[in-house]
Amino acid sequence: MQKYFITKEEMKNKCITSSDCNHIKNVMRFTKGDLVIVSDGETEFEAKLLEVLKNSVSFTLVKEIKNNNELPYFVDIYQGYPKGDKMSDIAKHSTELGISSLYGVLTKRSVVKLETDKAQNKTERFNKIMKEASEQSNRKVLAKFGGIYKLKDIDFSKYDYKILCFEESAKEGELKNFKTIISSIKNGERLAIFIGPEGGIDLDEVSYLKDLGFIEAALGPRILRTETASLYCLSSISYESELKK
Amino acid sequence: MQKYFITKEEMKNKCITSSDCNHIKNVMRFTKGDLVIVSDGETEFEAKLLEVLKNSVSFTLVKEIKNNNELPYFVDIYQGYPKGDKMSDIAKHSTELGISSLYGVLTKRSVVKLETDKAQNKTERFNKIMKEASEQSNRKVLAKFGGIYKLKDIDFSKYDYKILCFEESAKEGELKNFKTIISSIKNGERLAIFIGPEGGIDLDEVSYLKDLGFIEAALGPRILRTETASLYCLSSISYESELKK
């Protein structure tokens, strides 16, 4: 069943007024009586459509859905801003895999230099991608793109664990840190993962992050592309914390 | 250091005669005296270039490199042929993550219908992508694209374990099978993973695969896109078998 993340206001009024109306009316071609899922990120319902108009879609709640599809703890990824359109793919796939928030980070070796208004447009676009991916992958909570920042402007103090994915660690045969941390995080805690851009992270930045409490960790013995690293982390976290044997 | 997978013949003659000559001379602009890594998939050496010509590059061996970057067992993925150019991304990223061989499978719900000559061209293209990704990710063994086949034409008898990634299992809350299998495979054994195309797998095909010994398994509680499933599997396999705590 098609899912829509709506605001708490829309849930209270039982009426959608966002651009989802266009999706409901013109893309899915839903009409009166059709069933969808609506979620405000906290509660989720099967809903029957009452009136489908261009700018408003009213509905009535049929039954609450108990959905517990979220990772047991919060995983935020700080991605060194990559070239081309790779950030779109990272936004899409990391949402399917359970990320809480994704951030773009401008580091010394980032090729991309973003002006403020362009960064704002990108943030909106990545949030749109993550909303659609949250709906498609049946997330309970809407994954967010938190914005694009310079490394030194980010406050990492809210995190319980901080991992720095570092390919030099892989070359030195370090294969313990990632699994040791991932297997000790408790439900509800907060993990930050930092991934460098294509050119890797400058050694000054490595020192800066280590001073902030980041632990260097290798993601296996092979060298991963920057856009693969986030998917490795989130897949492993799901495997460790959500699958049983 | 840039790595090149070469044939056993080229290794014996200490001379590269493939299209890698163009890469060495014109892309990397290497000249006499530069160091590269050459591997025939079994042994791997640091090599010094002697003469760099358009169609031949001769070298001398400097020292053997002991590289053990392969997953401890063989993982072949049978991917329901996806739309657009998704197979290229799957080929690239699954190579970084340690796949042995990737196959394209034409199922009932595959949108793509490939004629024989087109399938041959695609196979060559995906092998080129996987060779470059094997070099870039520092694989010891060259990952291969095994070809595109109809489901009923594939012989799965050589595998010790067979997993069918099935999203209906996720909906039913099945979360044990994948981890139970992955954590019991022994070094050197062979695992086949079957992943459906965008539209999922037809129930007749599910029965057919189960009769061949495939076990249905969910990859966590969320719904993954077809191009994300292979990366989830390989990342989890690396996490389980290569990382320590």
Coordinates of C-alpha atoms in Angstrom, one line a residue:
Chain A
M1 CA 0.0 0.0 0.0
Q2 CA 1.4 3.4 -0.9
K3 CA 2.6 5.4 2.1
Y4 CA 2.7 9.1 2.7
F5 CA 4.6 11.0 5.4
I6 CA 2.4 13.9 6.4
T7 CA 2.7 16.7 9.1
K8 CA 1.1 16.4 12.5
E9 CA -1.1 19.3 11.4
E10 CA -2.3 17.4 8.4
M11 CA -2.9 14.3 10.6
K12 CA -4.9 16.4 13.0
N13 CA -7.0 17.9 10.2
K14 CA -7.3 14.6 8.4
C15 CA -6.4 16.5 5.2
I16 CA -3.2 16.5 3.1
T17 CA -2.4 19.9 1.6
S18 CA 1.3 19.3 0.4
S19 CA 2.6 18.4 -3.0
D20 CA 1.6 14.8 -2.1
C21 CA -1.8 15.8 -3.4
N22 CA -0.4 15.8 -6.9
H23 CA 1.2 12.4 -6.4
I24 CA -2.1 11.0 -5.1
K25 CA -4.3 12.5 -7.8
N26 CA -2.1 12.4 -10.9
V27 CA 0.7 9.9 -10.4
M28 CA -1.1 7.2 -8.5
R29 CA -4.5 8.2 -9.8
F30 CA -6.2 7.4 -6.5
T31 CA -9.8 8.3 -6.1
K32 CA -12.4 8.4 -3.3
G33 CA -12.5 5.1 -1.3
D34 CA -8.9 4.1 -2.1
L35 CA -6.7 3.0 0.8
V36 CA -3.2 4.5 1.6
I37 CA -1.0 4.6 4.6
V38 CA -0.4 7.9 6.4
S39 CA 2.3 8.5 9.0
D40 CA 3.3 11.6 10.9
G41 CA 6.6 9.9 11.9
E42 CA 5.1 8.8 15.3
T43 CA 1.9 7.1 14.6
E44 CA 0.8 5.4 11.4
F45 CA -2.7 4.5 10.0
E46 CA -4.4 2.8 7.1
A47 CA -6.5 5.6 5.7
K48 CA -9.4 5.8 3.3
L49 CA -9.5 8.7 0.9
L50 CA -12.7 10.9 1.1
E51 CA -12.2 13.7 -1.4
V52 CA -9.2 13.9 -3.9
L53 CA -8.7 17.5 -5.1
K54 CA -5.7 19.3 -6.8
N55 CA -4.6 20.9 -3.5
S56 CA -6.3 19.0 -0.8
V57 CA -6.9 15.3 -0.1
S58 CA -9.1 14.5 2.9
F59 CA -9.2 11.0 4.5
T60 CA -10.6 9.1 7.4
L61 CA -8.6 6.7 9.6
V62 CA -9.3 3.0 9.2
K63 CA -6.9 1.4 11.7
E64 CA -3.6 2.0 13.4
I65 CA -0.6 0.1 12.0
K66 CA 2.0 -1.1 14.4
N67 CA 5.3 -0.6 12.5
N68 CA 8.6 -1.1 14.1
N69 CA 11.0 -0.9 11.1
E70 CA 13.6 1.4 12.6
L71 CA 17.1 0.5 13.6
P72 CA 17.3 0.1 17.4
Y73 CA 19.7 3.1 17.7
F74 CA 20.2 6.4 15.8
V75 CA 22.8 6.4 13.0
D76 CA 23.8 9.7 11.5
I77 CA 26.3 9.8 8.6
Y78 CA 28.6 12.7 7.9
Q79 CA 29.6 12.2 4.2
G80 CA 32.5 14.1 2.8
Y81 CA 30.8 15.8 -0.2
P82 CA 31.3 13.6 -3.2
K83 CA 31.6 14.5 -6.9
G84 CA 28.8 14.4 -9.4
D85 CA 25.4 13.2 -8.3
K86 CA 26.6 10.5 -5.9
M87 CA 25.0 12.2 -2.9
S88 CA 21.6 11.5 -4.4
D89 CA 22.3 7.8 -4.5
I90 CA 23.7 7.8 -0.9
A91 CA 20.6 9.7 0.3
K92 CA 18.3 7.2 -1.4
H93 CA 20.0 3.9 -0.4
S94 CA 21.0 5.0 3.1
T95 CA 17.4 5.8 3.8
E96 CA 16.3 2.3 2.8
L97 CA 19.0 0.9 5.1
G98 CA 17.7 2.8 8.1
I99 CA 19.8 6.1 8.5
S100 CA 18.5 8.8 10.8
S101 CA 20.1 11.8 9.3
L102 CA 22.6 12.4 6.5
Y103 CA 24.9 15.4 6.4
G104 CA 27.2 16.7 3.6
V105 CA 30.6 17.8 4.8
L106 CA 33.0 20.1 3.0
T107 CA 36.5 19.0 3.8
K108 CA 39.9 20.1 2.6
R109 CA 39.9 17.6 -0.3
S110 CA 36.2 18.0 -1.3
V111 CA 36.2 19.0 -5.0
V112 CA 32.8 20.7 -4.6
K113 CA 32.6 24.2 -3.2
L114 CA 29.0 25.2 -2.5
E115 CA 27.6 28.7 -2.0
T116 CA 24.9 29.1 0.6
D117 CA 21.9 29.4 -1.7
K118 CA 23.0 26.4 -3.8
A119 CA 23.5 24.4 -0.6
Q120 CA 20.0 25.2 0.4
N121 CA 18.6 24.0 -2.9
K122 CA 20.6 20.8 -2.6
T123 CA 19.3 20.2 1.0
E124 CA 15.7 20.5 -0.2
R125 CA 16.4 18.1 -3.1
F126 CA 18.0 15.5 -0.9
N127 CA 15.2 15.8 1.6
K128 CA 12.7 15.1 -1.2
I129 CA 14.7 12.0 -2.2
M130 CA 14.8 10.8 1.4
K131 CA 11.1 11.4 1.9
E132 CA 10.3 9.3 -1.2
A133 CA 12.8 6.6 -0.1
S134 CA 11.3 6.5 3.4
E135 CA 7.8 6.0 2.0
Q136 CA 9.0 3.3 -0.5
S137 CA 11.0 1.3 2.0
N138 CA 8.3 1.5 4.6
R139 CA 10.2 3.4 7.3
K140 CA 8.3 4.4 10.4
V141 CA 10.3 7.6 10.8
L142 CA 11.2 10.0 8.0
A143 CA 14.9 10.1 7.3
K144 CA 16.3 13.6 7.0
F145 CA 19.1 15.4 5.1
G146 CA 20.5 17.7 7.8
G147 CA 22.4 20.1 5.5
I148 CA 25.8 20.8 4.1
Y149 CA 28.5 22.2 6.5
K150 CA 32.2 22.9 6.8
L151 CA 33.8 20.3 9.1
K152 CA 34.8 22.8 11.7
D153 CA 31.2 24.1 12.1
I154 CA 29.7 20.7 13.1
D155 CA 28.9 20.0 16.8
F156 CA 29.4 16.3 17.4
S157 CA 28.9 16.5 21.2
K158 CA 25.5 14.7 21.2
Y159 CA 26.8 11.4 20.1
D160 CA 27.6 8.4 22.3
Y161 CA 29.8 6.7 19.7
K162 CA 31.8 8.2 16.8
I163 CA 33.4 6.2 14.0
L164 CA 35.8 7.6 11.4
C165 CA 35.9 5.3 8.3
F166 CA 39.5 5.4 7.3
E167 CA 41.1 3.5 4.4
E168 CA 44.6 3.8 5.8
S169 CA 43.3 1.6 8.7
A170 CA 42.4 -1.1 6.2
K171 CA 45.9 -1.0 4.7
E172 CA 47.4 -1.4 8.1
G173 CA 45.2 -4.5 8.8
E174 CA 43.0 -2.9 11.5
L175 CA 39.8 -5.0 11.4
K176 CA 38.5 -4.8 15.0
N177 CA 37.3 -1.3 15.8
F178 CA 34.1 -1.2 13.7
K179 CA 32.7 -4.5 14.9
T180 CA 33.7 -3.8 18.5
I181 CA 31.8 -0.5 18.5
I182 CA 28.7 -1.7 16.5
S183 CA 28.2 -4.7 18.7
S184 CA 28.3 -2.6 22.0
I185 CA 25.8 0.2 21.1
K186 CA 22.6 0.0 23.2
N187 CA 19.1 0.7 22.0
G188 CA 18.4 4.4 21.8
E189 CA 22.0 5.6 21.8
R190 CA 23.5 7.8 19.1
L191 CA 26.2 6.9 16.6
A192 CA 28.0 9.3 14.2
I193 CA 29.9 7.9 11.2
F194 CA 32.3 10.1 9.3
I195 CA 33.2 9.1 5.7
G196 CA 35.7 11.0 3.6
P197 CA 35.2 12.2 0.0
E198 CA 36.9 10.5 -3.0
G199 CA 40.3 11.9 -2.2
G200 CA 40.2 10.7 1.4
I201 CA 40.6 12.8 4.5
D202 CA 43.5 15.1 5.2
L203 CA 45.7 14.1 8.1
D204 CA 45.0 17.4 9.9
E205 CA 41.3 16.6 9.7
V206 CA 41.9 13.0 11.0
S207 CA 43.7 14.5 14.0
Y208 CA 40.9 17.0 14.6
L209 CA 38.2 14.2 14.5
K210 CA 40.3 11.9 16.8
D211 CA 40.6 14.8 19.3
L212 CA 36.7 15.0 19.2
G213 CA 36.6 11.3 20.2
F214 CA 36.2 9.6 16.7
I215 CA 37.7 6.1 16.5
E216 CA 39.3 5.1 13.2
A217 CA 37.9 1.9 11.7
A218 CA 38.3 -0.1 8.5
L219 CA 35.4 -1.5 6.6
G220 CA 37.0 -4.8 5.7
P221 CA 40.3 -5.4 3.8
R222 CA 39.3 -4.0 0.4
I223 CA 39.2 -0.4 -0.6
L224 CA 35.6 0.9 -0.9
R225 CA 34.5 3.9 -2.9
T226 CA 33.1 6.7 -0.9
E227 CA 29.5 6.0 -2.0
T228 CA 29.8 2.4 -0.9
A229 CA 31.1 3.0 2.6
S230 CA 27.8 4.3 4.0
L231 CA 25.9 1.3 2.6
Y232 CA 28.5 -1.1 4.2
C233 CA 28.1 0.6 7.6
L234 CA 24.3 0.6 7.6
S235 CA 24.0 -3.0 6.2
S236 CA 26.3 -4.3 8.8
I237 CA 24.4 -2.4 11.6
S238 CA 21.1 -4.0 10.4
Y239 CA 22.8 -7.4 10.2
E240 CA 24.2 -7.1 13.7
S241 CA 21.2 -5.5 15.4
E242 CA 18.1 -6.6 13.5
L243 CA 18.8 -10.1 12.2
K244 CA 18.7 -13.1 14.6
K245 CA 20.0 -16.6 14.4
Chain B
M1 CA 49.9 2.0 -6.5
Q2 CA 47.9 1.3 -9.7
K3 CA 47.0 -2.4 -10.1
Y4 CA 46.5 -4.3 -13.3
F5 CA 45.0 -7.8 -13.7
I6 CA 46.9 -9.5 -16.5
T7 CA 46.8 -12.9 -18.1
K8 CA 49.1 -15.8 -17.0
E9 CA 50.7 -15.6 -20.5
E10 CA 51.5 -11.8 -20.0
M11 CA 52.9 -12.6 -16.5
K12 CA 55.1 -15.4 -18.0
N13 CA 56.3 -13.0 -20.8
K14 CA 56.6 -10.0 -18.5
C15 CA 54.9 -8.0 -21.1
I16 CA 51.3 -6.6 -21.2
T17 CA 49.7 -6.5 -24.6
S18 CA 46.0 -5.8 -23.8
S19 CA 44.1 -2.5 -23.8
D20 CA 45.7 -1.8 -20.4
C21 CA 48.7 -0.5 -22.5
N22 CA 46.6 2.5 -23.4
H23 CA 45.6 3.0 -19.8
I24 CA 49.3 2.8 -18.7
K25 CA 50.6 5.1 -21.4
N26 CA 47.8 7.6 -22.0
V27 CA 45.6 7.6 -18.9
M28 CA 48.1 7.2 -16.2
R29 CA 51.0 8.5 -18.3
F30 CA 53.4 6.1 -16.8
T31 CA 56.9 5.9 -18.2
K32 CA 60.0 3.7 -17.9
G33 CA 60.9 3.1 -14.2
D34 CA 57.4 3.7 -12.8
L35 CA 56.1 1.1 -10.3
V36 CA 52.7 -0.7 -10.7
I37 CA 51.1 -3.9 -9.3
V38 CA 50.5 -6.8 -11.6
S39 CA 48.4 -9.8 -10.7
D40 CA 47.4 -12.9 -12.6
G41 CA 44.7 -13.6 -10.0
E42 CA 46.9 -16.1 -8.2
T43 CA 50.2 -14.3 -7.6
E44 CA 50.7 -10.6 -7.3
F45 CA 53.9 -8.5 -7.7
E46 CA 55.2 -5.0 -7.5
A47 CA 56.6 -4.4 -11.0
K48 CA 58.9 -1.8 -12.6
L49 CA 58.0 -0.7 -16.1
L50 CA 60.8 -1.2 -18.7
E51 CA 59.4 0.0 -22.0
V52 CA 56.0 1.7 -22.5
L53 CA 54.7 1.4 -26.1
K54 CA 51.3 1.8 -27.6
N55 CA 50.6 -1.9 -27.8
S56 CA 53.1 -3.5 -25.4
V57 CA 54.4 -2.6 -22.0
S58 CA 57.3 -4.7 -20.6
F59 CA 58.2 -4.9 -17.0
T60 CA 60.4 -6.6 -14.5
L61 CA 59.3 -8.0 -11.1
V62 CA 60.4 -6.2 -8.0
K63 CA 58.9 -8.2 -5.2
E64 CA 55.9 -10.5 -4.5
I65 CA 53.0 -8.9 -2.6
K66 CA 51.1 -11.1 -0.1
N67 CA 47.5 -10.0 -0.5
N68 CA 44.7 -11.8 1.2
N69 CA 41.8 -9.4 0.5
E70 CA 39.3 -12.1 -0.6
L71 CA 36.2 -13.2 1.3
P72 CA 36.8 -16.5 3.0
Y73 CA 34.2 -18.3 0.8
F74 CA 32.8 -17.9 -2.7
V75 CA 29.7 -15.7 -3.1
D76 CA 27.9 -15.7 -6.5
I77 CA 24.9 -13.4 -7.0
Y78 CA 22.1 -14.2 -9.4
Q79 CA 20.5 -10.8 -10.0
G80 CA 17.0 -10.6 -11.6
Y81 CA 17.8 -8.3 -14.6
P82 CA 17.0 -4.8 -13.5
K83 CA 15.8 -1.8 -15.5
G84 CA 18.0 1.0 -16.8
D85 CA 21.7 0.9 -16.1
K86 CA 21.4 -0.5 -12.5
M87 CA 23.3 -3.7 -13.4
S88 CA 26.5 -1.5 -14.0
D89 CA 26.3 -0.1 -10.5
I90 CA 25.6 -3.6 -9.0
A91 CA 28.6 -4.9 -10.9
K92 CA 30.9 -2.1 -9.7
H93 CA 29.9 -2.1 -6.0
S94 CA 29.5 -5.9 -5.6
T95 CA 33.1 -6.2 -6.9
E96 CA 34.4 -3.8 -4.2
L97 CA 32.5 -5.8 -1.6
G98 CA 34.1 -9.1 -2.6
I99 CA 31.7 -11.0 -5.0
S100 CA 33.1 -13.9 -6.9
S101 CA 30.7 -13.9 -9.9
L102 CA 27.7 -11.9 -10.8
Y103 CA 25.0 -13.3 -13.2
G104 CA 22.0 -11.6 -14.8
V105 CA 18.8 -13.6 -14.7
L106 CA 15.8 -13.1 -17.0
T107 CA 12.7 -13.9 -14.9
K108 CA 9.0 -13.7 -15.6
R109 CA 8.7 -10.2 -14.3
S110 CA 12.0 -8.9 -15.8
V111 CA 11.1 -5.9 -18.0
V112 CA 14.2 -6.4 -20.1
K113 CA 14.2 -8.9 -22.9
L114 CA 17.7 -9.4 -24.3
E115 CA 18.7 -11.0 -27.6
T116 CA 21.8 -13.2 -27.7
D117 CA 24.2 -10.7 -29.4
K118 CA 23.0 -7.8 -27.1
A119 CA 23.5 -10.1 -24.0
Q120 CA 27.0 -10.8 -25.3
N121 CA 27.9 -7.1 -25.5
K122 CA 26.5 -6.5 -22.1
T123 CA 28.5 -9.3 -20.6
E124 CA 31.7 -7.8 -22.1
R125 CA 30.8 -4.4 -20.7
F126 CA 30.1 -5.7 -17.2
N127 CA 33.3 -7.7 -17.2
K128 CA 35.2 -4.5 -18.1
I129 CA 33.5 -2.7 -15.2
M130 CA 34.3 -5.5 -12.8
K131 CA 38.0 -5.7 -13.9
E132 CA 38.4 -2.0 -13.2
A133 CA 36.6 -2.3 -9.9
S134 CA 38.7 -5.3 -8.9
E135 CA 41.9 -3.2 -9.6
Q136 CA 40.6 -0.1 -7.8
S137 CA 39.4 -2.0 -4.7
N138 CA 42.7 -4.1 -4.5
R139 CA 41.1 -7.5 -5.0
K140 CA 43.4 -10.4 -5.2
V141 CA 41.1 -12.3 -7.6
L142 CA 39.4 -10.8 -10.6
A143 CA 35.6 -10.7 -10.1
K144 CA 33.6 -11.9 -13.1
F145 CA 30.3 -11.3 -14.8
G146 CA 29.2 -14.8 -15.7
G147 CA 26.6 -13.9 -18.3
I148 CA 22.8 -13.4 -18.7
Y149 CA 20.6 -16.5 -18.6
K150 CA 17.0 -17.6 -18.3
L151 CA 16.2 -18.9 -14.8
K152 CA 15.5 -22.4 -16.0
D153 CA 18.8 -22.7 -17.8
I154 CA 21.0 -22.2 -14.7
D155 CA 22.6 -25.1 -12.9
F156 CA 22.8 -24.3 -9.2
S157 CA 24.1 -27.8 -8.2
K158 CA 27.6 -26.7 -7.4
Y159 CA 26.6 -24.6 -4.4
D160 CA 26.8 -25.6 -0.7
Y161 CA 24.3 -22.9 0.4
K162 CA 21.5 -21.1 -1.6
I163 CA 19.7 -18.0 -0.3
L164 CA 16.6 -16.5 -2.0
C165 CA 16.2 -12.8 -0.9
F166 CA 12.4 -12.5 -0.6
E167 CA 10.6 -9.3 0.5
E168 CA 7.5 -11.2 1.5
S169 CA 9.6 -12.9 4.2
A170 CA 10.4 -9.4 5.5
K171 CA 6.7 -8.6 5.7
E172 CA 6.0 -11.8 7.6
G173 CA 8.7 -10.9 10.2
E174 CA 11.2 -13.6 9.2
L175 CA 14.6 -12.4 10.4
K176 CA 16.6 -15.5 11.2
N177 CA 17.4 -17.3 8.0
F178 CA 20.0 -15.0 6.5
K179 CA 22.1 -14.7 9.6
T180 CA 21.8 -18.4 10.5
I181 CA 23.2 -19.4 7.1
I182 CA 25.9 -16.6 6.8
S183 CA 27.3 -17.5 10.2
S184 CA 27.6 -21.2 9.4
I185 CA 29.4 -21.2 6.1
K186 CA 32.9 -22.5 6.2
N187 CA 36.0 -21.3 4.4
G188 CA 36.2 -22.3 0.8
E189 CA 32.5 -23.2 0.5
R190 CA 30.1 -21.8 -2.2
L191 CA 27.1 -19.6 -1.6
A192 CA 24.5 -18.6 -4.2
I193 CA 22.3 -15.6 -3.6
F194 CA 19.2 -15.0 -5.8
I195 CA 17.7 -11.5 -5.9
G196 CA 14.5 -10.7 -7.8
P197 CA 14.1 -7.8 -10.3
E198 CA 12.1 -4.6 -9.4
G199 CA 8.7 -6.3 -9.7
G200 CA 9.8 -9.2 -7.3
I201 CA 9.8 -12.9 -8.1
D202 CA 6.8 -14.8 -9.4
L203 CA 5.5 -17.4 -7.0
D204 CA 6.0 -20.2 -9.5
E205 CA 9.7 -19.2 -9.6
V206 CA 9.8 -19.1 -5.8
S207 CA 8.6 -22.7 -5.7
Y208 CA 11.1 -23.7 -8.4
L209 CA 14.0 -22.2 -6.5
K210 CA 12.8 -23.7 -3.2
D211 CA 12.7 -27.1 -4.9
L212 CA 16.3 -26.6 -5.8
G213 CA 17.2 -26.0 -2.2
F214 CA 17.0 -22.2 -1.9
I215 CA 16.1 -20.9 1.5
E216 CA 13.9 -17.7 1.6
A217 CA 15.5 -15.0 3.7
A218 CA 14.7 -11.3 4.6
L219 CA 17.3 -8.6 4.6
G220 CA 16.1 -6.7 7.6
P221 CA 12.6 -5.3 8.2
R222 CA 12.6 -2.6 5.6
I223 CA 11.9 -3.0 1.9
L224 CA 15.1 -2.7 -0.1
R225 CA 15.4 -1.8 -3.8
T226 CA 16.7 -4.6 -6.0
E227 CA 20.1 -2.7 -6.5
T228 CA 20.6 -2.4 -2.7
A229 CA 20.0 -6.1 -1.8
S230 CA 23.3 -7.4 -3.2
L231 CA 25.2 -4.7 -1.3
Y232 CA 23.4 -5.6 1.9
C233 CA 24.3 -9.2 1.5
L234 CA 28.0 -8.7 0.7
S235 CA 28.5 -6.0 3.4
S236 CA 27.0 -8.3 6.0
I237 CA 29.1 -11.2 4.8
S238 CA 32.2 -9.1 5.1
Y239 CA 31.1 -7.9 8.6
E240 CA 30.4 -11.4 9.8
S241 CA 33.5 -13.1 8.3
E242 CA 36.2 -10.5 8.0
L243 CA 35.8 -8.1 10.9
K244 CA 36.8 -9.1 14.4
K245 CA 36.0 -7.8 17.9

